[in-house]
mmCIF file of C-alpha atoms and ligand atoms in Angstrom:
data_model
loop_
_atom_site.group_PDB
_atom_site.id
_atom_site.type_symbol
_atom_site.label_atom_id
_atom_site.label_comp_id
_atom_site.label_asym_id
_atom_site.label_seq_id
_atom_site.Cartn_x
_atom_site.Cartn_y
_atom_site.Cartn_z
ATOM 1 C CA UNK H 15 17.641 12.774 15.657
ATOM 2 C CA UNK H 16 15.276 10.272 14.978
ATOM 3 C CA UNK H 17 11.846 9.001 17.312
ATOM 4 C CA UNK H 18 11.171 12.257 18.358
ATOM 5 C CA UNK H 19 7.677 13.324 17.259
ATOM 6 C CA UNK H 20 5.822 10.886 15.742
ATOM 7 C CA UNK H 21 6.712 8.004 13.202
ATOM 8 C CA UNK H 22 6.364 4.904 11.599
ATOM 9 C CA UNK H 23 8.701 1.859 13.471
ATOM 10 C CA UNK H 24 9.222 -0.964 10.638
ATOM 11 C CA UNK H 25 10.132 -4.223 11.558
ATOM 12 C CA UNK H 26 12.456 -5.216 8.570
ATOM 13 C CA UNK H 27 13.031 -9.116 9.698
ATOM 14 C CA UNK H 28 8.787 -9.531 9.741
ATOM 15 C CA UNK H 29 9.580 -8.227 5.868
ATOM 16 C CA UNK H 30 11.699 -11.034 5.099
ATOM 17 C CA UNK H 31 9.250 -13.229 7.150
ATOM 18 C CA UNK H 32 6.149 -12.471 5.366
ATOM 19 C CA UNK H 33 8.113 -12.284 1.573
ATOM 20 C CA UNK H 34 9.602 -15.657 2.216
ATOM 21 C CA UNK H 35 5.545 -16.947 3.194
ATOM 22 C CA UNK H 36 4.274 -15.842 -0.192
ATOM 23 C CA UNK H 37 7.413 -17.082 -2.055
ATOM 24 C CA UNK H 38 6.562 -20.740 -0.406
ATOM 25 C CA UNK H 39 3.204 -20.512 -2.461
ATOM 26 C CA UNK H 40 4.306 -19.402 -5.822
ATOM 27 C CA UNK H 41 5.915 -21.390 -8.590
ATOM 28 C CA UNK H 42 9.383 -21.672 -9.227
ATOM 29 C CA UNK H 43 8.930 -19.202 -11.837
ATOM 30 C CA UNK H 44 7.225 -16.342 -9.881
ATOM 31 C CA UNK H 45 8.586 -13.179 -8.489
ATOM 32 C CA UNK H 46 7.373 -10.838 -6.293
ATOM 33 C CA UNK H 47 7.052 -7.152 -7.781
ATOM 34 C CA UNK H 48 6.969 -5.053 -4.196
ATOM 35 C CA UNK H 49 3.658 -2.349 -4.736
ATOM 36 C CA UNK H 50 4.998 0.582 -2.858
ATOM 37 C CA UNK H 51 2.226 2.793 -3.930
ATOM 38 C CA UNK H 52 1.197 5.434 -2.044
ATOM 39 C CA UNK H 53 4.725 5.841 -0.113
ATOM 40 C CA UNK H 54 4.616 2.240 0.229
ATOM 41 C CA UNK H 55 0.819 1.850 2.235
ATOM 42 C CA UNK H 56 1.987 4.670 4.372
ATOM 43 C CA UNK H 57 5.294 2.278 5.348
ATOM 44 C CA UNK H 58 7.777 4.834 3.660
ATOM 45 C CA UNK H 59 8.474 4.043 0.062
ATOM 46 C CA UNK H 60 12.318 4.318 0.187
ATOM 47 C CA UNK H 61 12.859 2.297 3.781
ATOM 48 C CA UNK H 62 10.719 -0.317 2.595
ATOM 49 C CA UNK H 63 12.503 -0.388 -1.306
ATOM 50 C CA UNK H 64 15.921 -0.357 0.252
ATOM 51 C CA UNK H 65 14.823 -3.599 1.841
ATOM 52 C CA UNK H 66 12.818 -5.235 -0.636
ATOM 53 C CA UNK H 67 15.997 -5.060 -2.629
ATOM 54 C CA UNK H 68 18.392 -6.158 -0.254
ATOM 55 C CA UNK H 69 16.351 -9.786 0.239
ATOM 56 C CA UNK H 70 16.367 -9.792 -3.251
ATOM 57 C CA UNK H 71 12.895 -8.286 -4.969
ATOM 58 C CA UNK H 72 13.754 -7.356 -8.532
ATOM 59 C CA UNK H 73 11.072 -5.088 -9.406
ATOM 60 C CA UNK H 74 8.759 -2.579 -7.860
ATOM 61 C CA UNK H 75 5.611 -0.760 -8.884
ATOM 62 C CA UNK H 76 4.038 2.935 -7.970
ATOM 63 C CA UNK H 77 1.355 4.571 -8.722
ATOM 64 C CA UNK H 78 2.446 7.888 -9.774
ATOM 65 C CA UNK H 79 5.940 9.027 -11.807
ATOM 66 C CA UNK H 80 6.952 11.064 -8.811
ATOM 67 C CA UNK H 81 6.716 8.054 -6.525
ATOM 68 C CA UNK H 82 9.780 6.457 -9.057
ATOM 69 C CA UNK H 83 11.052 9.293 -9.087
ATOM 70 C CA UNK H 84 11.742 9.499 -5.138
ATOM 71 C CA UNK H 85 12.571 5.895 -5.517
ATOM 72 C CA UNK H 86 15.313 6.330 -8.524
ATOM 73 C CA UNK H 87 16.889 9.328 -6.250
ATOM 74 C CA UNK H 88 17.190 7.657 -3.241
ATOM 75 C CA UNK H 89 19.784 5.386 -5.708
ATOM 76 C CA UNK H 90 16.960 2.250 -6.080
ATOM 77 C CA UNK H 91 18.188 0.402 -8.972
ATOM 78 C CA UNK H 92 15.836 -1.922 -9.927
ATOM 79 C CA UNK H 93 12.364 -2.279 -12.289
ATOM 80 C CA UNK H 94 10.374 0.467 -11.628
ATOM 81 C CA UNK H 95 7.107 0.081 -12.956
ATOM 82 C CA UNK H 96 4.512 2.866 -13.134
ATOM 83 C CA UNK H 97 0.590 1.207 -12.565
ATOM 84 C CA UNK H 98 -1.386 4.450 -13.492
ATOM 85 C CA UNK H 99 -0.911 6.903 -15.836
ATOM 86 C CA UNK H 100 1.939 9.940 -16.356
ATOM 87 C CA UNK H 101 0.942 12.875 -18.259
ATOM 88 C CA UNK H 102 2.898 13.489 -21.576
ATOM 89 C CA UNK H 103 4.759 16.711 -20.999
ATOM 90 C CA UNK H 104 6.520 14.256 -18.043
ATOM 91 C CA UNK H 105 7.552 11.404 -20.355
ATOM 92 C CA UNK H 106 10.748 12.045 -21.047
ATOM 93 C CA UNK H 107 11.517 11.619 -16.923
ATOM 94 C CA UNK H 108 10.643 8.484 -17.732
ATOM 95 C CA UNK H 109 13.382 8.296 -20.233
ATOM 96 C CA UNK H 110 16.096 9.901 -17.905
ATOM 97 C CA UNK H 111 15.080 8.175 -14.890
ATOM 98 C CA UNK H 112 14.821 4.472 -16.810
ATOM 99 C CA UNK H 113 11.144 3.819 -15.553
ATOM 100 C CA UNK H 114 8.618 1.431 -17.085
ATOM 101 C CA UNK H 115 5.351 3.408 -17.868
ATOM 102 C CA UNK H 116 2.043 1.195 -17.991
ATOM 103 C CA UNK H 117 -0.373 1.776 -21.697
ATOM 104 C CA UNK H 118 -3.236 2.991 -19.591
ATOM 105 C CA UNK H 119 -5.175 2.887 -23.223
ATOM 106 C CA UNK H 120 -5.014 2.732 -26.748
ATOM 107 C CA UNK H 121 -5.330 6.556 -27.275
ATOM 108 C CA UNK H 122 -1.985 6.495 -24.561
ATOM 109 C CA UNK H 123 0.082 4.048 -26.820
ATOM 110 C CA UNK H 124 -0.711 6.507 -30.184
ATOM 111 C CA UNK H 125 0.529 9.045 -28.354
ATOM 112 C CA UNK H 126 3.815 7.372 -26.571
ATOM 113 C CA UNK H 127 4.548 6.267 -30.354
ATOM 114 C CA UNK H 128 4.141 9.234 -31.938
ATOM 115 C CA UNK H 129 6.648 11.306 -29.414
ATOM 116 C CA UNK H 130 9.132 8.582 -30.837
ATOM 117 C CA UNK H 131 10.865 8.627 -27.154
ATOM 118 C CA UNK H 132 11.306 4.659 -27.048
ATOM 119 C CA UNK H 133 10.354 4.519 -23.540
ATOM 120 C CA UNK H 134 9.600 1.012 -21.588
ATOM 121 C CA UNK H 135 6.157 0.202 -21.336
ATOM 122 C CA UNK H 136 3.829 -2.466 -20.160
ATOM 123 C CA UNK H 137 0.574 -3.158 -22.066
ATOM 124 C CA UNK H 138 -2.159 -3.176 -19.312
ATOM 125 C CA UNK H 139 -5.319 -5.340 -20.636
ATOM 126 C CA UNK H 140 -8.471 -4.422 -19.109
ATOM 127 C CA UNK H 141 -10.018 -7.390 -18.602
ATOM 128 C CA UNK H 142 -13.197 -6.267 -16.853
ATOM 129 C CA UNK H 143 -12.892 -3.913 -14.181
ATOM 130 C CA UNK H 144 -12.965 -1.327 -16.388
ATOM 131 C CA UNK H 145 -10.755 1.071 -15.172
ATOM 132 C CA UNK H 146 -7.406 1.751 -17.445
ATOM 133 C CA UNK H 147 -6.198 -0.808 -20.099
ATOM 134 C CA UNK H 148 -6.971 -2.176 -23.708
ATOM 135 C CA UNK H 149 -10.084 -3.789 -24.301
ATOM 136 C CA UNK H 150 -9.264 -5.437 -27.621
ATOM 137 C CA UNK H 151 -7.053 -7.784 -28.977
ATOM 138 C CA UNK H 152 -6.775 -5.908 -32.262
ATOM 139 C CA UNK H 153 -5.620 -2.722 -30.270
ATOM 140 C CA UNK H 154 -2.850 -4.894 -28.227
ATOM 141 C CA UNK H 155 -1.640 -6.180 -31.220
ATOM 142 C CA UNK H 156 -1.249 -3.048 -32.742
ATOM 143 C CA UNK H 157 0.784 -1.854 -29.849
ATOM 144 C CA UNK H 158 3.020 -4.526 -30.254
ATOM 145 C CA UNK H 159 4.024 -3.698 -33.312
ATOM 146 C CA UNK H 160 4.750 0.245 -32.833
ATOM 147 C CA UNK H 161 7.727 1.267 -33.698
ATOM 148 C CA UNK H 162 8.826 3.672 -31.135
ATOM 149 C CA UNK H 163 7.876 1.986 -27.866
ATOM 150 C CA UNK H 164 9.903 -1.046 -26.450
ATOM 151 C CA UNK H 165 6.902 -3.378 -24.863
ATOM 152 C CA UNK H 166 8.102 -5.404 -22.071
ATOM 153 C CA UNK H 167 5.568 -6.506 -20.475
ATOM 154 C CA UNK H 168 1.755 -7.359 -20.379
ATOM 155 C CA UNK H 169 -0.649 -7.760 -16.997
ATOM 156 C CA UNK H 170 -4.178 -7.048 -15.956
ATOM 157 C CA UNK H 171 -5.755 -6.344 -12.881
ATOM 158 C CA UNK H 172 -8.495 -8.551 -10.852
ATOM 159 C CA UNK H 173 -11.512 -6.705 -9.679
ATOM 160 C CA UNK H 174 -13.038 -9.031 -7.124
ATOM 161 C CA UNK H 175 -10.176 -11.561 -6.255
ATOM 162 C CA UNK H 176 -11.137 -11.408 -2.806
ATOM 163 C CA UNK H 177 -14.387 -12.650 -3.490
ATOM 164 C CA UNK H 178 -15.893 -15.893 -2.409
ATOM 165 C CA UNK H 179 -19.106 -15.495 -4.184
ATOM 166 C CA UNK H 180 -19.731 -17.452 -6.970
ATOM 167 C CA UNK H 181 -20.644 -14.639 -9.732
ATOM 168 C CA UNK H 182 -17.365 -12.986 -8.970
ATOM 169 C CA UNK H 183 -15.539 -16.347 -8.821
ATOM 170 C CA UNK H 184 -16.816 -16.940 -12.216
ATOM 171 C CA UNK H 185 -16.678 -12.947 -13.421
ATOM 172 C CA UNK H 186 -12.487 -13.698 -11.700
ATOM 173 C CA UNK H 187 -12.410 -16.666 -14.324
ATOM 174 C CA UNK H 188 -13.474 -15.304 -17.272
ATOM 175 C CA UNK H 189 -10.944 -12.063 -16.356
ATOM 176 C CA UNK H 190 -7.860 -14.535 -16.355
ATOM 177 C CA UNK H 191 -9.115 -16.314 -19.417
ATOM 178 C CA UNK H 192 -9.109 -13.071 -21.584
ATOM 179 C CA UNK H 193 -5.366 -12.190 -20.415
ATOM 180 C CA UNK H 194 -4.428 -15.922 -21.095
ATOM 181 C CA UNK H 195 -6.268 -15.627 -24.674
ATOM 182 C CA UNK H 196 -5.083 -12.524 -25.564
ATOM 183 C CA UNK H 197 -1.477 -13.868 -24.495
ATOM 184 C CA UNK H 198 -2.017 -17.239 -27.112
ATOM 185 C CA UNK H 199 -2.844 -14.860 -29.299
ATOM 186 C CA UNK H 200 0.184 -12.623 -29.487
ATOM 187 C CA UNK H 201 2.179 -15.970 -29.395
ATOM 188 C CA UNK H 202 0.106 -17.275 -32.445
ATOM 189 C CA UNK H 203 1.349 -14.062 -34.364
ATOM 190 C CA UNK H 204 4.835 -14.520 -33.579
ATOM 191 C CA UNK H 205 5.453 -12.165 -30.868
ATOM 192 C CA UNK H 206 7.099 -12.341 -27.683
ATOM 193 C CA UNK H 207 4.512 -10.759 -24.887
ATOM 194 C CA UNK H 208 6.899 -10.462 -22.478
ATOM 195 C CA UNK H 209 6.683 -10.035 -18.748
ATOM 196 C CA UNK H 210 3.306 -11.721 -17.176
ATOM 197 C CA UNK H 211 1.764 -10.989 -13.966
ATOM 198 C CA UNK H 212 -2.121 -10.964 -12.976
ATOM 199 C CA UNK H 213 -2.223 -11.221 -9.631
ATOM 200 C CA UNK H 214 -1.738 -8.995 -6.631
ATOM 201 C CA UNK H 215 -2.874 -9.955 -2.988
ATOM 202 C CA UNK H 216 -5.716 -11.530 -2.699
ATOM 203 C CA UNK H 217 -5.579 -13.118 -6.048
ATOM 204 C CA UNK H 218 -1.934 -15.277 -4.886
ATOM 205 C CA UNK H 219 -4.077 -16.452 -1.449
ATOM 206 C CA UNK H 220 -7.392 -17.464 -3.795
ATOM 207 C CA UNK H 221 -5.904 -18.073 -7.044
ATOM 208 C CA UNK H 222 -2.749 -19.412 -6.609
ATOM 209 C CA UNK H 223 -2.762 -22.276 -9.275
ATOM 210 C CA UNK H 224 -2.267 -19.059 -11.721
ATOM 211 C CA UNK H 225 1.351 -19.219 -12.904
ATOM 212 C CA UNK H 226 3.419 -15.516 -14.430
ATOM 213 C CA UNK H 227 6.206 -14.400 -14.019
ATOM 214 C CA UNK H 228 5.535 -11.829 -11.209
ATOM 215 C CA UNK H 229 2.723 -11.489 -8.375
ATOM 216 C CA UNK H 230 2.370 -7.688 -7.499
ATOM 217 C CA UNK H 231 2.350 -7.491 -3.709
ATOM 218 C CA UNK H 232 1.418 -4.450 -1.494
ATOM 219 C CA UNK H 233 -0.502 -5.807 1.105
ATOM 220 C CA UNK H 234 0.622 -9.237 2.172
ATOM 221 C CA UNK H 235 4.312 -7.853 1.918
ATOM 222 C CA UNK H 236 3.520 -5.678 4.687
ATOM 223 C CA UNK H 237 1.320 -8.674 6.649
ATOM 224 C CA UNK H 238 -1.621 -6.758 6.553
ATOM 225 C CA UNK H 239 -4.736 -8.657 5.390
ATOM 226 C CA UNK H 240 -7.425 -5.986 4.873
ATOM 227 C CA UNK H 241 -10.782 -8.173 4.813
ATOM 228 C CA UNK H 242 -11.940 -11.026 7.019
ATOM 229 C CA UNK H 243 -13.178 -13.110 3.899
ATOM 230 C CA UNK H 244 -11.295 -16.513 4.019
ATOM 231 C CA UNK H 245 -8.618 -17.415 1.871
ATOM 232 C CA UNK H 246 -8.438 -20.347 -0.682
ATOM 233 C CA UNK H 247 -4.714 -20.418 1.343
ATOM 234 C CA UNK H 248 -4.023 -18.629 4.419
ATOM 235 C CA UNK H 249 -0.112 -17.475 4.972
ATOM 236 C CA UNK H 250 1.374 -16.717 8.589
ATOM 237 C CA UNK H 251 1.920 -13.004 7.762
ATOM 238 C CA UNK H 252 2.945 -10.512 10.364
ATOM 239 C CA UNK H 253 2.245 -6.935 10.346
ATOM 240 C CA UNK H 254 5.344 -5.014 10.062
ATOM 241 C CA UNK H 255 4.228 -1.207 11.153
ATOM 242 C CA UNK H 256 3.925 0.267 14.053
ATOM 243 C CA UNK H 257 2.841 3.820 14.781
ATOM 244 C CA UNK H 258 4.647 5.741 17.727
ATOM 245 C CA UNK H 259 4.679 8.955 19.123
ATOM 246 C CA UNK H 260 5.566 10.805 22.680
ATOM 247 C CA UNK H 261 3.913 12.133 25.593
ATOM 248 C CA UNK H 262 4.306 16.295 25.963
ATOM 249 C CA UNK H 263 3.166 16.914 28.401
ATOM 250 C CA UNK H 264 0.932 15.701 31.448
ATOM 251 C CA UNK H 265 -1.421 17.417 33.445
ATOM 252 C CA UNK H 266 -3.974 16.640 36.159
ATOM 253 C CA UNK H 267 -8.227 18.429 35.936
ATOM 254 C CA UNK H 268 -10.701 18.168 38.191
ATOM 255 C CA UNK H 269 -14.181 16.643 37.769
ATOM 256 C CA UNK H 270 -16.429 18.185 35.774
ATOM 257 C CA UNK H 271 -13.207 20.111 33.573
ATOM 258 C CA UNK H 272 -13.564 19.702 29.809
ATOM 259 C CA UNK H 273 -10.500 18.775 27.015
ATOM 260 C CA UNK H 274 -9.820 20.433 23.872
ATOM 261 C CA UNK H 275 -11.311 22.386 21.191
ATOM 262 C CA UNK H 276 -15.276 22.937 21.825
ATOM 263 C CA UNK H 277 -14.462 21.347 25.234
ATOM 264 C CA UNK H 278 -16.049 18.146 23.718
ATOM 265 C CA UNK H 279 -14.593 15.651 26.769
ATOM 266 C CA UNK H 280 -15.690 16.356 30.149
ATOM 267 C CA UNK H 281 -13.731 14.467 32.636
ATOM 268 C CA UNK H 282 -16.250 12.240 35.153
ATOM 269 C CA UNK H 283 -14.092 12.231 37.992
ATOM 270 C CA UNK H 284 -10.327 13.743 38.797
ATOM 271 C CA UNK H 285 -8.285 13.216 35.685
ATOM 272 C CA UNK H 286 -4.778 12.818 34.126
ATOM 273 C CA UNK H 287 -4.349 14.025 30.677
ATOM 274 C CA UNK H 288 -1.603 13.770 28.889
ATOM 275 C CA UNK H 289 -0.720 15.098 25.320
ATOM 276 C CA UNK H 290 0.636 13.218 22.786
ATOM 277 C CA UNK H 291 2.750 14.967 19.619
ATOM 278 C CA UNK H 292 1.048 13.393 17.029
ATOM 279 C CA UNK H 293 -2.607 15.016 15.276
ATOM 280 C CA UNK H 294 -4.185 14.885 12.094
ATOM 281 C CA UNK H 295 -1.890 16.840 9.963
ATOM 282 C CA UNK H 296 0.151 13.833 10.750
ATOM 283 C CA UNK H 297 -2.870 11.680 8.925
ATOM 284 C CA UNK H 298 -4.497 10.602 12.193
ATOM 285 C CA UNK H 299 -7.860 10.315 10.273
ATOM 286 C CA UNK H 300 -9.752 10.687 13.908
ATOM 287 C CA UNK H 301 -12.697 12.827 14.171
ATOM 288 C CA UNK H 302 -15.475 14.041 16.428
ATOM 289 C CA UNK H 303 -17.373 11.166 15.772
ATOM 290 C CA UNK H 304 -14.710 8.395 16.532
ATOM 291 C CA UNK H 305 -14.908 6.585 20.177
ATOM 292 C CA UNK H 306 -13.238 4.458 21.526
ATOM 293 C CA UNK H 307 -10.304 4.770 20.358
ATOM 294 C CA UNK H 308 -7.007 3.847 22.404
ATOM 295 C CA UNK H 309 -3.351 3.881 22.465
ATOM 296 C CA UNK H 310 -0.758 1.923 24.668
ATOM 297 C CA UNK H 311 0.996 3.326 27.159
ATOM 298 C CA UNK H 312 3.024 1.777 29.263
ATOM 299 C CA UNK H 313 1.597 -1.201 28.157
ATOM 300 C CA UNK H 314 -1.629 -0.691 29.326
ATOM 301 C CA UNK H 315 -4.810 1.038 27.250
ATOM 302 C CA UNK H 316 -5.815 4.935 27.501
ATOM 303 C CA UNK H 317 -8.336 6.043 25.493
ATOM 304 C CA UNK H 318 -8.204 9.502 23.175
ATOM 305 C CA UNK H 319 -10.383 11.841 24.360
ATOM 306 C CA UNK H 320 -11.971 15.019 23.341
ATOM 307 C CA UNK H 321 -11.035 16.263 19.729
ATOM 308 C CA UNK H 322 -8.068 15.655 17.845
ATOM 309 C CA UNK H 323 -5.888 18.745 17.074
ATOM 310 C CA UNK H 324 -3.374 19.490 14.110
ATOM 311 C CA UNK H 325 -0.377 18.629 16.042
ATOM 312 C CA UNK H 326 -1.482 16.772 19.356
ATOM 313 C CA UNK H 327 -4.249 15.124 21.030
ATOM 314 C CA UNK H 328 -4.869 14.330 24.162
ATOM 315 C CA UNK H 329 -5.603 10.998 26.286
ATOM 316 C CA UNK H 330 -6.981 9.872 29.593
ATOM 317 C CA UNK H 331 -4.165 8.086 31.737
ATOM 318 C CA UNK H 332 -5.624 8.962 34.855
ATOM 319 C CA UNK H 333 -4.611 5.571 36.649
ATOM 320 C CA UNK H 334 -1.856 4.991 34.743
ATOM 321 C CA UNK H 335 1.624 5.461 36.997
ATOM 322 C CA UNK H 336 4.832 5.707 36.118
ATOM 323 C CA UNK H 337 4.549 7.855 32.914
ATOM 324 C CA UNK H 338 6.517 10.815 32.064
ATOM 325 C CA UNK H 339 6.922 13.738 29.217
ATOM 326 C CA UNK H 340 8.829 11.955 26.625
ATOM 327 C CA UNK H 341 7.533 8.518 27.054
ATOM 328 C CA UNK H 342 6.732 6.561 24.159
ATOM 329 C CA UNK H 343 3.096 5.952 23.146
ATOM 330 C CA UNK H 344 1.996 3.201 20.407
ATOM 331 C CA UNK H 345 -1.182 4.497 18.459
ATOM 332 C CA UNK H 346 -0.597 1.219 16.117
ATOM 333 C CA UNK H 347 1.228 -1.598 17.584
ATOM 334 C CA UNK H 348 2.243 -4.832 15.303
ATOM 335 C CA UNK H 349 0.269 -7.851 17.230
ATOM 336 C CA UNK H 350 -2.657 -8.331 14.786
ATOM 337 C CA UNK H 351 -4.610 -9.515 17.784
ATOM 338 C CA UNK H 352 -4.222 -6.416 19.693
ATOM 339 C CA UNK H 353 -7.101 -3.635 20.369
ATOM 340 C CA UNK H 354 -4.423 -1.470 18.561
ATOM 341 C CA UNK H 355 -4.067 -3.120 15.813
ATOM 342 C CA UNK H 356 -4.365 -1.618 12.197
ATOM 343 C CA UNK H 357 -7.634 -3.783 11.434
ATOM 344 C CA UNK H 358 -9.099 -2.920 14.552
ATOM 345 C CA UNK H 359 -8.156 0.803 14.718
ATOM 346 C CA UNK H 360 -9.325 1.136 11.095
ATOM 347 C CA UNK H 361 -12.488 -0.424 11.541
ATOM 348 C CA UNK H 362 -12.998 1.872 14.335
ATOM 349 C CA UNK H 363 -12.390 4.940 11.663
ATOM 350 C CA UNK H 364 -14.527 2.673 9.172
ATOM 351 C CA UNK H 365 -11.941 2.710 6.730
ATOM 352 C CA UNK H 366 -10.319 0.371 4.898
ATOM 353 C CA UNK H 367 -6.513 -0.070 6.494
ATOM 354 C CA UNK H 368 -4.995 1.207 3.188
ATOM 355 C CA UNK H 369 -7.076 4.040 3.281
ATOM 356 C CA UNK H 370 -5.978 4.515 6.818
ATOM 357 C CA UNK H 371 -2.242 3.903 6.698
ATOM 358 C CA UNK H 372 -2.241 5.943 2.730
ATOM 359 C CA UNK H 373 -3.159 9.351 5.225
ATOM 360 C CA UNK H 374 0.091 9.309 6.977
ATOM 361 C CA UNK H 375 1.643 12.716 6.026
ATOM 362 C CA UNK H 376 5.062 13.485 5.421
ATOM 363 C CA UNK H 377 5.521 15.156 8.810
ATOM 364 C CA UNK H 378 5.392 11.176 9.457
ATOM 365 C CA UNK H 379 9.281 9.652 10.363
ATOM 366 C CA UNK H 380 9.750 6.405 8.884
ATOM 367 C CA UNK H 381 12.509 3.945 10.891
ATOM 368 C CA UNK H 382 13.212 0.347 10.045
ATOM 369 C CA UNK H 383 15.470 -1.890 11.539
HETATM 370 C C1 PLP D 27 -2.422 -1.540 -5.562
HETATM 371 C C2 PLP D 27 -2.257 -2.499 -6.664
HETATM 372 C C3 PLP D 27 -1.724 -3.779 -6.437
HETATM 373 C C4 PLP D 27 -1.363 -4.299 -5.059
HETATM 374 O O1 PLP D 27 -2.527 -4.675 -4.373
HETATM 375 P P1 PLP D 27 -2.457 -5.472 -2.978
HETATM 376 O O2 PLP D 27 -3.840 -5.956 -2.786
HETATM 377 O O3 PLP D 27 -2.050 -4.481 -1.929
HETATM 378 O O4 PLP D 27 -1.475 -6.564 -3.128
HETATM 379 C C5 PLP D 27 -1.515 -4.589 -7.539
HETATM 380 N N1 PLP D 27 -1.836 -4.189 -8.790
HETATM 381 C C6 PLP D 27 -2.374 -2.978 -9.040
HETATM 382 C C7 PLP D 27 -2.718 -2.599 -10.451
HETATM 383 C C8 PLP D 27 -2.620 -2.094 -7.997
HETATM 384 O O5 PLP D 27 -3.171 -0.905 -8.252
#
């Protein structure tokens, strides 16, 4: 029973595709750690892991411990490494479901040490976007040498990779100086650092002379380039999502007849309407506000007219033959050029297309093939 509502139609051999373009630009040495954040960008964490995995990515990250969690249960065997922080009445999950939790501070890493649970961790540096991490050498080296923590790893996290102008170029530099430094460092005192990685995205395309031994990828993996800044390199990435839904029903007004909640649409001549199964408790972030907006039906465009409900919302196919209840309708289709696009739908909402595609709910179906 699956396509019947609304979902999310993955394209698992554009996957492959796009992880095979950003392998052809890293060293021999680099992996790819698959971000799956955020139920993977609204992709479906556990589709998308399951096939990470099978074309042979060895680690993933998450944001949250509950977003392992779901991976770990749905029998996903490898690296899972937790970006943000878990409170400590949940750290022993991280024990019994073999996770890797991230030293969001120095405070963190007393803490972790002191509950003697000899979890996995990597040290996060904060190297200047000040958000989680250690500042100071001193305080890294410290948490390399606590007892009751096994340190695997060490990474920061680029602020402005995407830029192209010059004080962020330089402010990018001096970032990835400070991990390398800190890095000598620990080497200097005998330690083994571990696991390297820096950059995620945008800093493989613009940085890509930068060499660890993972790259953490949401974005690109899913061929989805949010910004239209150029690239130091460009890769032929293909977006992998589409969004789908069903027509329930079809109906025909006359001039002058209004749509929907506070009648906002008012039809200019005779109209078709038909309503699709898909509203914003499904994450459809549309509003009064947005225009313009269309889906594909039949291969041709209908726009979304008056205001989007919970569960449905309606659209002007008046002109459009051949269409039936139960037809398929594409709100997001995968040809990046299209007027349904993810870039151009989200710039519609004015929203980033993370922020878009992180709204999808779970009343979302996610189907790869
Ligand atoms: C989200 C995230 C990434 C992945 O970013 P993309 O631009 O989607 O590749 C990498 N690292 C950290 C710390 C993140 O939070």
């Amino acid at each position: 029973m699956s396509r019947q509502r609304a979902w999310v139609e993955l394209d698992f051999e554009r996957l492959e595709h796009n992880a095979n373009e950003i392998r052809s630009i890293l060293s021999k040495k680099t992996k790819i750690m698959a971000v799956l954040k955020a139920n993977a960008y609204g992709h479906g964490s556990v589709e998308i892991a399951k096939e990470c995995s099978r074309i042979g990515i060895d680690f993933f990250a998450v944001a949250t411990i509950n977003e392992a969690i779901e991976l770990r249960e749905a029998a996903i065997k490898e690296d899972i490494l937790i970006l943000g922080y878990t409170p400590l009445n949940m750290l022993e999950q991280i024990k019994k479901y073999d996770l890797i939790q991230t030293i969001v501070d120095f405070d963190y890493a007393n803490r972790l040490n002191e509950m003697k649970l000899n979890i996995r961790t990597h040290v996060k540096l904060d190297t200047g976007m000040h958000r989680i991490g250690i500042q100071y050498y001193n305080e890294v080296l410290d948490v390399y040498k606590m007892k009751n923590i096994i340190v695997e790893g060490i990474y920061t996290h680029l602020c402005a990779s995407d830029s192209n102008i010059i004080e962020d170029k330089e402010f990018t530099d001096k970032q990835i100086n400070m991990y390398f430094k800190v890095y000598t460092q620990l080497k200097n005192e005998g330690i083994e650092p571990g696991l390297t990685h820096i950059l995620s995205s945008y800093g493989v395309l613009n940085y890509p002379e930068i060499e660890c031994d993972y790259v953490r990828i949401g974005n690109l993996l899913f061929g989805i380039k949010a910004f239209d800044t150029s690239t130091k390199l460009n890769l032929n990435l293909k977006p992998i999502l589409e969004l789908k839904t069903r027509i329930m029903s079809i109906r025909s007004i006359e001039k002058e007849e209004t749509v929907g909640y506070n009648r906002l649409f008012c039809a200019k001549l005779n109209s078709k309407i038909a309503t699709l199964s898909v509203g914003y408790g499904d994450g459809l972030p549309y509003n009064q506000k947005i225009e313009d907006v269309y889906v594909l039906v039949n291969n041709k465009l209908a726009k979304i007219v008056g205001k989007v409900c919970m569960d449905s919302c309606m659209i002007d196919v008046t002109g459009i033959n051949e269409i039936h209840d139960g037809d398929e309708v594409t709100l997001i289709c995968n040809d990046s050029q299209s007027e349904v696009s993810i870039r151009s739908i989200a710039q519609k909402c004015n929203m980033s297309t993370n922020e878009f595609l992180s709204r999808f709910t779970r009343r979302i179906e996610f189907v790869g093939e």
